[in-house]
Amino acid sequence: MTRGSHPMSEEMQLSEGAEKVAVDLLIESIGELATSSVLHGPAHGESMSDVARIKNAALAVKDGKISLVGPRDEVLKRAVVDEKTTVVDASHFLVTPGLVDPHTHLIFAGNRADEFIMRCQGKSYTEIAAAGGGIVSSMRATRHATVDELVHLGSTRIKKMLESGTTTVEVKTGYGLDVDSELRMLEAIYRLQRQEAIEIVPTFMAAHAIPPGMERDRYVRQIVEDMLPRVVETAERESEARSDYHGETKPFVDVFCDRGYFTLEDTRQILEASIACGLKTKVHADEFVNLGGTRLAVELGAASADHLLNVTEEEIRLLADSRTIAVLLPGTSFYLNLSEHAPARKMIEDGVAVALGSDFNPGSC
């Protein structure tokens, strides 16, 4: 998924005699500039293949915004360059919008390298989780980590993402699985949001797994009655403390709706409570079995339904007629050596807005 302005949108079109623009940054002699041709909203169907490409291009920035873009000679006619302008020669390079990673779990402590060996021995994700591995294994290490430690680990991972071209990343909580640990993870995300050059979108996902020793119904009530109100309070304090910040501090809320995790009714209860709190939603849906998570995501107007390995044709049609984005995570299904993969081509052909995410996490991708 990419983010950025279309290079030849109406307000940027170059024309003879147009006024000159003093610029702070000029990227010139670009080998090729490429970006989506879709001007507004998410791309659907055939428009997902529409790419605007300009050879020997240039791009100029003023006050942090793209002010000129197009063929090099035309941009240079209008760009005013002085000793304060940073000029970058991008000969033989490709320039594209920054990548958006819409699904990551990059805040965690510890590692689960031993699970890779178990997976090579033929153990399934469910079998590894039943043996004490999986999300619960990361929970134990993350609960013992301080906010400073989580921020340090997250910063290291974010820098690697930025080096690979990712400029916006969604980051979830979900390895604390109790009030204090989940809020500590959220605080780590906010600190990273303040200090990193990359744009960070927070997601609260206490509903990632059932913590050991806790009954599912009781944990769902704790999320709804205790955690969500405290998340809203935390987000509001963060927003007040950063009056000059124009990004989003209110997190999305995500639920792992799947066999062995949260039921469809659990998911509905948590998401409806989140919406009542003024929080946007998304759903981990149909990864291992189909419990109806995709249908629920569309019904509730969730921003996205993610994974979708076992989505039905009817649910694909529902997605195509909705504003819910299908976020596909192929790295996970390949890494877990699953027999099923999300039917990406079918979704695109049927008009679903499809995005790709890394699902970066400590155990399954």
PDB file of C-alpha atoms in Angstrom, residues 117-364:
ATOM      1  CA  ILE A 117      12.131 -25.207  14.886  1.00  0.00           C
ATOM      2  CA  MET A 118       8.759 -26.551  16.050  1.00  0.00           C
ATOM      3  CA  ARG A 119       7.206 -25.359  12.812  1.00  0.00           C
ATOM      4  CA  CYS A 120       9.911 -27.115  10.796  1.00  0.00           C
ATOM      5  CA  GLN A 121       8.970 -30.274  12.696  1.00  0.00           C
ATOM      6  CA  GLY A 122       5.430 -29.969  11.378  1.00  0.00           C
ATOM      7  CA  LYS A 123       3.762 -28.349  14.383  1.00  0.00           C
ATOM      8  CA  SER A 124       0.829 -26.087  13.543  1.00  0.00           C
ATOM      9  CA  TYR A 125       0.220 -22.585  14.914  1.00  0.00           C
ATOM     10  CA  THR A 126      -2.560 -23.999  17.106  1.00  0.00           C
ATOM     11  CA  GLU A 127      -0.360 -26.822  18.444  1.00  0.00           C
ATOM     12  CA  ILE A 128       2.437 -24.377  19.300  1.00  0.00           C
ATOM     13  CA  ALA A 129      -0.027 -22.116  21.120  1.00  0.00           C
ATOM     14  CA  ALA A 130      -1.439 -25.100  23.045  1.00  0.00           C
ATOM     15  CA  ALA A 131       2.102 -25.957  24.193  1.00  0.00           C
ATOM     16  CA  GLY A 132       2.501 -22.501  25.770  1.00  0.00           C
ATOM     17  CA  GLY A 133       3.985 -20.752  22.753  1.00  0.00           C
ATOM     18  CA  GLY A 134       2.474 -18.194  20.442  1.00  0.00           C
ATOM     19  CA  ILE A 135       0.977 -14.943  21.702  1.00  0.00           C
ATOM     20  CA  VAL A 136       1.080 -16.066  25.344  1.00  0.00           C
ATOM     21  CA  SER A 137       4.837 -16.652  25.094  1.00  0.00           C
ATOM     22  CA  SER A 138       5.336 -13.058  23.945  1.00  0.00           C
ATOM     23  CA  MET A 139       2.990 -11.920  26.711  1.00  0.00           C
ATOM     24  CA  ARG A 140       5.301 -13.214  29.419  1.00  0.00           C
ATOM     25  CA  ALA A 141       8.331 -11.320  28.093  1.00  0.00           C
ATOM     26  CA  THR A 142       6.390  -8.158  27.282  1.00  0.00           C
ATOM     27  CA  ARG A 143       4.806  -7.922  30.736  1.00  0.00           C
ATOM     28  CA  HIS A 144       8.287  -7.744  32.255  1.00  0.00           C
ATOM     29  CA  ALA A 145       9.481  -4.998  29.889  1.00  0.00           C
ATOM     30  CA  THR A 146       9.478  -1.327  30.864  1.00  0.00           C
ATOM     31  CA  VAL A 147       8.120   1.402  28.605  1.00  0.00           C
ATOM     32  CA  ASP A 148      11.714   2.508  27.919  1.00  0.00           C
ATOM     33  CA  GLU A 149      12.654  -1.018  26.827  1.00  0.00           C
ATOM     34  CA  LEU A 150       9.609  -1.320  24.573  1.00  0.00           C
ATOM     35  CA  VAL A 151      10.343   2.070  23.017  1.00  0.00           C
ATOM     36  CA  HIS A 152      13.977   1.114  22.361  1.00  0.00           C
ATOM     37  CA  LEU A 153      12.978  -2.174  20.718  1.00  0.00           C
ATOM     38  CA  GLY A 154      10.240  -0.499  18.691  1.00  0.00           C
ATOM     39  CA  SER A 155      12.544   2.296  17.535  1.00  0.00           C
ATOM     40  CA  THR A 156      15.112  -0.205  16.236  1.00  0.00           C
ATOM     41  CA  ARG A 157      12.441  -2.001  14.194  1.00  0.00           C
ATOM     42  CA  ILE A 158      10.913   1.223  12.890  1.00  0.00           C
ATOM     43  CA  LYS A 159      14.275   2.453  11.622  1.00  0.00           C
ATOM     44  CA  LYS A 160      14.629  -0.734   9.557  1.00  0.00           C
ATOM     45  CA  MET A 161      11.157  -0.199   8.131  1.00  0.00           C
ATOM     46  CA  LEU A 162      11.965   3.395   7.223  1.00  0.00           C
ATOM     47  CA  GLU A 163      15.155   2.280   5.458  1.00  0.00           C
ATOM     48  CA  SER A 164      12.977  -0.024   3.335  1.00  0.00           C
ATOM     49  CA  GLY A 165      10.642   2.777   2.276  1.00  0.00           C
ATOM     50  CA  THR A 166       7.823   2.521   4.836  1.00  0.00           C
ATOM     51  CA  THR A 167       6.758   5.992   5.952  1.00  0.00           C
ATOM     52  CA  THR A 168       3.471   5.152   7.700  1.00  0.00           C
ATOM     53  CA  VAL A 169       2.979   2.166   9.981  1.00  0.00           C
ATOM     54  CA  GLU A 170       0.088   0.874  12.081  1.00  0.00           C
ATOM     55  CA  VAL A 171       1.271  -0.495  15.454  1.00  0.00           C
ATOM     56  CA  LYS A 172      -0.840  -2.672  17.757  1.00  0.00           C
ATOM     57  CA  THR A 173      -0.752  -3.467  21.432  1.00  0.00           C
ATOM     58  CA  GLY A 174      -1.750  -7.036  22.279  1.00  0.00           C
ATOM     59  CA  TYR A 175       1.119  -8.792  24.052  1.00  0.00           C
ATOM     60  CA  GLY A 176       0.304  -7.508  27.539  1.00  0.00           C
ATOM     61  CA  LEU A 177      -3.182  -8.973  27.966  1.00  0.00           C
ATOM     62  CA  ASP A 178      -3.854  -7.133  31.215  1.00  0.00           C
ATOM     63  CA  VAL A 179      -4.766  -3.517  31.940  1.00  0.00           C
ATOM     64  CA  ASP A 180      -1.375  -2.241  33.063  1.00  0.00           C
ATOM     65  CA  SER A 181       0.660  -4.008  30.372  1.00  0.00           C
ATOM     66  CA  GLU A 182      -1.656  -3.027  27.529  1.00  0.00           C
ATOM     67  CA  LEU A 183      -1.651   0.615  28.607  1.00  0.00           C
ATOM     68  CA  ARG A 184       2.140   0.459  28.923  1.00  0.00           C
ATOM     69  CA  MET A 185       2.333  -0.769  25.337  1.00  0.00           C
ATOM     70  CA  LEU A 186       0.028   2.057  24.245  1.00  0.00           C
ATOM     71  CA  GLU A 187       2.274   4.566  26.023  1.00  0.00           C
ATOM     72  CA  ALA A 188       5.276   3.101  24.157  1.00  0.00           C
ATOM     73  CA  ILE A 189       3.430   3.603  20.859  1.00  0.00           C
ATOM     74  CA  TYR A 190       2.679   7.232  21.754  1.00  0.00           C
ATOM     75  CA  ARG A 191       6.306   7.868  22.650  1.00  0.00           C
ATOM     76  CA  LEU A 192       7.409   6.414  19.330  1.00  0.00           C
ATOM     77  CA  GLN A 193       4.773   8.548  17.606  1.00  0.00           C
ATOM     78  CA  ARG A 194       6.368  11.623  19.191  1.00  0.00           C
ATOM     79  CA  GLN A 195      10.000  10.813  18.446  1.00  0.00           C
ATOM     80  CA  GLU A 196      10.157   8.921  15.137  1.00  0.00           C
ATOM     81  CA  ALA A 197      10.187  10.426  11.638  1.00  0.00           C
ATOM     82  CA  ILE A 198       7.778   7.735  10.467  1.00  0.00           C
ATOM     83  CA  GLU A 199       4.016   8.334  10.862  1.00  0.00           C
ATOM     84  CA  ILE A 200       2.566   5.894  13.416  1.00  0.00           C
ATOM     85  CA  VAL A 201      -1.096   4.875  13.678  1.00  0.00           C
ATOM     86  CA  PRO A 202      -1.915   3.265  17.074  1.00  0.00           C
ATOM     87  CA  THR A 203      -4.228   0.280  17.547  1.00  0.00           C
ATOM     88  CA  PHE A 204      -5.384  -1.120  20.891  1.00  0.00           C
ATOM     89  CA  MET A 205      -5.631  -4.915  20.719  1.00  0.00           C
ATOM     90  CA  ALA A 206      -6.035  -6.349  24.194  1.00  0.00           C
ATOM     91  CA  ALA A 207      -8.379  -8.817  22.458  1.00  0.00           C
ATOM     92  CA  HIS A 208      -5.433 -10.636  20.894  1.00  0.00           C
ATOM     93  CA  ALA A 209      -5.669 -13.783  23.047  1.00  0.00           C
ATOM     94  CA  ILE A 210      -7.160 -14.978  26.340  1.00  0.00           C
ATOM     95  CA  PRO A 211      -4.538 -14.623  29.115  1.00  0.00           C
ATOM     96  CA  PRO A 212      -3.743 -17.849  30.992  1.00  0.00           C
ATOM     97  CA  GLY A 213      -5.946 -18.488  34.008  1.00  0.00           C
ATOM     98  CA  MET A 214      -8.641 -16.056  32.853  1.00  0.00           C
ATOM     99  CA  GLU A 215     -12.098 -17.094  31.679  1.00  0.00           C
ATOM    100  CA  ARG A 216     -12.918 -15.693  28.243  1.00  0.00           C
ATOM    101  CA  ASP A 217     -16.212 -14.057  29.308  1.00  0.00           C
ATOM    102  CA  ARG A 218     -14.537 -12.379  32.261  1.00  0.00           C
ATOM    103  CA  TYR A 219     -11.692 -11.084  30.091  1.00  0.00           C
ATOM    104  CA  VAL A 220     -14.125  -9.698  27.507  1.00  0.00           C
ATOM    105  CA  ARG A 221     -15.974  -7.846  30.299  1.00  0.00           C
ATOM    106  CA  GLN A 222     -12.661  -6.473  31.561  1.00  0.00           C
ATOM    107  CA  ILE A 223     -11.816  -5.136  28.101  1.00  0.00           C
ATOM    108  CA  VAL A 224     -15.250  -3.540  27.686  1.00  0.00           C
ATOM    109  CA  GLU A 225     -15.806  -2.191  31.192  1.00  0.00           C
ATOM    110  CA  ASP A 226     -12.280  -1.314  32.318  1.00  0.00           C
ATOM    111  CA  MET A 227      -9.757  -1.176  29.497  1.00  0.00           C
ATOM    112  CA  LEU A 228     -11.663   0.766  26.824  1.00  0.00           C
ATOM    113  CA  PRO A 229     -12.607   3.704  29.091  1.00  0.00           C
ATOM    114  CA  ARG A 230      -8.995   3.932  30.268  1.00  0.00           C
ATOM    115  CA  VAL A 231      -7.775   3.837  26.663  1.00  0.00           C
ATOM    116  CA  VAL A 232     -10.010   6.807  25.846  1.00  0.00           C
ATOM    117  CA  GLU A 233      -8.723   8.700  28.890  1.00  0.00           C
ATOM    118  CA  THR A 234      -5.121   7.940  27.920  1.00  0.00           C
ATOM    119  CA  ALA A 235      -5.698   9.091  24.338  1.00  0.00           C
ATOM    120  CA  GLU A 236      -7.361  12.312  25.497  1.00  0.00           C
ATOM    121  CA  ARG A 237      -4.470  13.106  27.864  1.00  0.00           C
ATOM    122  CA  GLU A 238      -2.025  12.457  25.038  1.00  0.00           C
ATOM    123  CA  SER A 239      -3.946  14.753  22.710  1.00  0.00           C
ATOM    124  CA  GLU A 240      -4.068  17.557  25.292  1.00  0.00           C
ATOM    125  CA  ALA A 241      -0.338  17.218  25.959  1.00  0.00           C
ATOM    126  CA  ARG A 242       0.399  17.638  22.236  1.00  0.00           C
ATOM    127  CA  SER A 243      -1.748  20.567  21.187  1.00  0.00           C
ATOM    128  CA  ASP A 244       0.454  21.127  18.112  1.00  0.00           C
ATOM    129  CA  TYR A 245       0.147  17.510  16.918  1.00  0.00           C
ATOM    130  CA  HIS A 246      -2.129  17.072  13.895  1.00  0.00           C
ATOM    131  CA  GLY A 247      -2.113  13.261  13.782  1.00  0.00           C
ATOM    132  CA  GLU A 248      -4.473  10.815  15.468  1.00  0.00           C
ATOM    133  CA  THR A 249      -3.995   9.850  19.089  1.00  0.00           C
ATOM    134  CA  LYS A 250      -7.224   7.885  19.477  1.00  0.00           C
ATOM    135  CA  PRO A 251      -6.294   4.299  18.652  1.00  0.00           C
ATOM    136  CA  PHE A 252      -8.213   1.860  16.514  1.00  0.00           C
ATOM    137  CA  VAL A 253      -9.513  -1.217  18.335  1.00  0.00           C
ATOM    138  CA  ASP A 254      -8.827  -4.656  16.863  1.00  0.00           C
ATOM    139  CA  VAL A 255     -10.092  -8.127  17.844  1.00  0.00           C
ATOM    140  CA  PHE A 256      -8.734 -11.569  16.884  1.00  0.00           C
ATOM    141  CA  CYS A 257     -11.984 -13.275  15.834  1.00  0.00           C
ATOM    142  CA  ASP A 258     -11.008 -16.897  15.276  1.00  0.00           C
ATOM    143  CA  ARG A 259     -11.135 -20.401  16.676  1.00  0.00           C
ATOM    144  CA  GLY A 260      -9.415 -20.577  20.059  1.00  0.00           C
ATOM    145  CA  TYR A 261      -9.377 -16.792  20.456  1.00  0.00           C
ATOM    146  CA  PHE A 262     -12.515 -14.621  20.461  1.00  0.00           C
ATOM    147  CA  THR A 263     -15.959 -15.697  19.296  1.00  0.00           C
ATOM    148  CA  LEU A 264     -18.090 -13.694  16.913  1.00  0.00           C
ATOM    149  CA  GLU A 265     -20.273 -12.547  19.822  1.00  0.00           C
ATOM    150  CA  ASP A 266     -17.184 -11.543  21.828  1.00  0.00           C
ATOM    151  CA  THR A 267     -15.971  -9.552  18.840  1.00  0.00           C
ATOM    152  CA  ARG A 268     -19.309  -7.807  18.375  1.00  0.00           C
ATOM    153  CA  GLN A 269     -19.461  -6.893  22.067  1.00  0.00           C
ATOM    154  CA  ILE A 270     -15.946  -5.408  22.095  1.00  0.00           C
ATOM    155  CA  LEU A 271     -16.316  -3.529  18.811  1.00  0.00           C
ATOM    156  CA  GLU A 272     -19.741  -2.103  19.633  1.00  0.00           C
ATOM    157  CA  ALA A 273     -18.373  -0.888  22.976  1.00  0.00           C
ATOM    158  CA  SER A 274     -15.411   0.651  21.136  1.00  0.00           C
ATOM    159  CA  ILE A 275     -17.686   2.481  18.713  1.00  0.00           C
ATOM    160  CA  ALA A 276     -19.732   3.762  21.670  1.00  0.00           C
ATOM    161  CA  CYS A 277     -16.457   5.161  23.068  1.00  0.00           C
ATOM    162  CA  GLY A 278     -15.781   6.982  19.797  1.00  0.00           C
ATOM    163  CA  LEU A 279     -13.051   4.585  18.647  1.00  0.00           C
ATOM    164  CA  LYS A 280     -12.665   3.230  15.115  1.00  0.00           C
ATOM    165  CA  THR A 281     -12.468  -0.520  14.595  1.00  0.00           C
ATOM    166  CA  LYS A 282     -10.825  -3.279  12.589  1.00  0.00           C
ATOM    167  CA  VAL A 283     -10.974  -7.079  12.762  1.00  0.00           C
ATOM    168  CA  HIS A 284      -8.553 -10.009  12.503  1.00  0.00           C
ATOM    169  CA  ALA A 285     -10.946 -12.193  10.493  1.00  0.00           C
ATOM    170  CA  ASP A 286     -11.070 -15.615   8.841  1.00  0.00           C
ATOM    171  CA  GLU A 287      -7.399 -16.501   9.304  1.00  0.00           C
ATOM    172  CA  PHE A 288      -7.801 -20.138  10.402  1.00  0.00           C
ATOM    173  CA  VAL A 289     -11.571 -20.661  10.219  1.00  0.00           C
ATOM    174  CA  ASN A 290     -14.519 -18.492   9.203  1.00  0.00           C
ATOM    175  CA  LEU A 291     -16.553 -17.305  12.198  1.00  0.00           C
ATOM    176  CA  GLY A 292     -18.234 -14.443  10.343  1.00  0.00           C
ATOM    177  CA  GLY A 293     -15.701 -11.763  11.246  1.00  0.00           C
ATOM    178  CA  THR A 294     -15.624 -10.224   7.774  1.00  0.00           C
ATOM    179  CA  ARG A 295     -19.411  -9.881   7.633  1.00  0.00           C
ATOM    180  CA  LEU A 296     -19.342  -8.255  11.087  1.00  0.00           C
ATOM    181  CA  ALA A 297     -16.572  -5.865  10.007  1.00  0.00           C
ATOM    182  CA  VAL A 298     -18.691  -4.679   7.075  1.00  0.00           C
ATOM    183  CA  GLU A 299     -21.847  -4.454   9.199  1.00  0.00           C
ATOM    184  CA  LEU A 300     -20.127  -2.262  11.802  1.00  0.00           C
ATOM    185  CA  GLY A 301     -18.262  -0.142   9.248  1.00  0.00           C
ATOM    186  CA  ALA A 302     -14.833  -1.292  10.387  1.00  0.00           C
ATOM    187  CA  ALA A 303     -11.868   0.357   8.692  1.00  0.00           C
ATOM    188  CA  SER A 304     -10.478  -3.039   7.683  1.00  0.00           C
ATOM    189  CA  ALA A 305     -10.875  -6.786   7.835  1.00  0.00           C
ATOM    190  CA  ASP A 306      -7.443  -8.428   7.981  1.00  0.00           C
ATOM    191  CA  HIS A 307      -6.042 -11.861   6.958  1.00  0.00           C
ATOM    192  CA  LEU A 308      -9.153 -13.271   5.141  1.00  0.00           C
ATOM    193  CA  LEU A 309      -7.705 -16.646   4.188  1.00  0.00           C
ATOM    194  CA  ASN A 310     -11.122 -18.287   4.581  1.00  0.00           C
ATOM    195  CA  VAL A 311     -13.361 -15.494   3.343  1.00  0.00           C
ATOM    196  CA  THR A 312     -16.443 -16.597   1.357  1.00  0.00           C
ATOM    197  CA  GLU A 313     -17.595 -15.332  -2.048  1.00  0.00           C
ATOM    198  CA  GLU A 314     -20.608 -13.699  -0.399  1.00  0.00           C
ATOM    199  CA  GLU A 315     -18.323 -11.843   2.017  1.00  0.00           C
ATOM    200  CA  ILE A 316     -16.142 -10.714  -0.883  1.00  0.00           C
ATOM    201  CA  ARG A 317     -19.234  -9.157  -2.456  1.00  0.00           C
ATOM    202  CA  LEU A 318     -20.060  -7.466   0.847  1.00  0.00           C
ATOM    203  CA  LEU A 319     -16.536  -6.033   1.031  1.00  0.00           C
ATOM    204  CA  ALA A 320     -16.763  -4.783  -2.556  1.00  0.00           C
ATOM    205  CA  ASP A 321     -19.943  -2.855  -1.704  1.00  0.00           C
ATOM    206  CA  SER A 322     -18.497  -1.373   1.502  1.00  0.00           C
ATOM    207  CA  ARG A 323     -15.791   1.038   2.663  1.00  0.00           C
ATOM    208  CA  THR A 324     -14.028  -1.703   4.620  1.00  0.00           C
ATOM    209  CA  ILE A 325     -10.537  -2.400   3.263  1.00  0.00           C
ATOM    210  CA  ALA A 326      -9.323  -5.984   2.865  1.00  0.00           C
ATOM    211  CA  VAL A 327      -5.843  -6.043   4.420  1.00  0.00           C
ATOM    212  CA  LEU A 328      -4.005  -9.137   3.216  1.00  0.00           C
ATOM    213  CA  LEU A 329      -0.912 -10.501   4.962  1.00  0.00           C
ATOM    214  CA  PRO A 330       0.709 -13.063   2.639  1.00  0.00           C
ATOM    215  CA  GLY A 331       3.923 -13.233   4.651  1.00  0.00           C
ATOM    216  CA  THR A 332       2.032 -14.893   7.492  1.00  0.00           C
ATOM    217  CA  SER A 333       0.343 -17.654   5.513  1.00  0.00           C
ATOM    218  CA  PHE A 334       3.629 -18.506   3.781  1.00  0.00           C
ATOM    219  CA  TYR A 335       5.625 -18.352   7.014  1.00  0.00           C
ATOM    220  CA  LEU A 336       3.125 -20.634   8.763  1.00  0.00           C
ATOM    221  CA  ASN A 337       3.118 -22.945   5.737  1.00  0.00           C
ATOM    222  CA  LEU A 338      -0.680 -22.828   5.561  1.00  0.00           C
ATOM    223  CA  SER A 339      -2.527 -24.567   2.755  1.00  0.00           C
ATOM    224  CA  GLU A 340      -4.897 -21.634   2.310  1.00  0.00           C
ATOM    225  CA  HIS A 341      -3.986 -18.129   1.189  1.00  0.00           C
ATOM    226  CA  ALA A 342      -6.190 -15.062   0.865  1.00  0.00           C
ATOM    227  CA  PRO A 343      -7.869 -14.985  -2.592  1.00  0.00           C
ATOM    228  CA  ALA A 344      -6.319 -11.665  -3.541  1.00  0.00           C
ATOM    229  CA  ARG A 345      -6.900 -11.834  -7.288  1.00  0.00           C
ATOM    230  CA  LYS A 346     -10.558 -12.807  -6.811  1.00  0.00           C
ATOM    231  CA  MET A 347     -11.059  -9.869  -4.454  1.00  0.00           C
ATOM    232  CA  ILE A 348      -9.476  -7.400  -6.865  1.00  0.00           C
ATOM    233  CA  GLU A 349     -11.482  -8.700  -9.816  1.00  0.00           C
ATOM    234  CA  ASP A 350     -14.688  -8.347  -7.775  1.00  0.00           C
ATOM    235  CA  GLY A 351     -13.940  -4.736  -6.854  1.00  0.00           C
ATOM    236  CA  VAL A 352     -12.674  -5.029  -3.280  1.00  0.00           C
ATOM    237  CA  ALA A 353     -10.213  -2.366  -2.101  1.00  0.00           C
ATOM    238  CA  VAL A 354      -7.158  -4.465  -1.202  1.00  0.00           C
ATOM    239  CA  ALA A 355      -4.094  -3.439   0.806  1.00  0.00           C
ATOM    240  CA  LEU A 356      -1.008  -5.424   1.775  1.00  0.00           C
ATOM    241  CA  GLY A 357       0.562  -5.422   5.222  1.00  0.00           C
ATOM    242  CA  SER A 358       3.642  -7.075   6.700  1.00  0.00           C
ATOM    243  CA  ASP A 359       2.015  -8.445   9.905  1.00  0.00           C
ATOM    244  CA  PHE A 360       5.476  -8.025  11.436  1.00  0.00           C
ATOM    245  CA  ASN A 361       5.362  -9.886  14.771  1.00  0.00           C
ATOM    246  CA  PRO A 362       7.573 -12.065  16.988  1.00  0.00           C
ATOM    247  CA  GLY A 363       6.269 -15.481  16.009  1.00  0.00           C
ATOM    248  CA  SER A 364       4.212 -15.931  12.853  1.00  0.00           C
TER     249      SER A 364
END
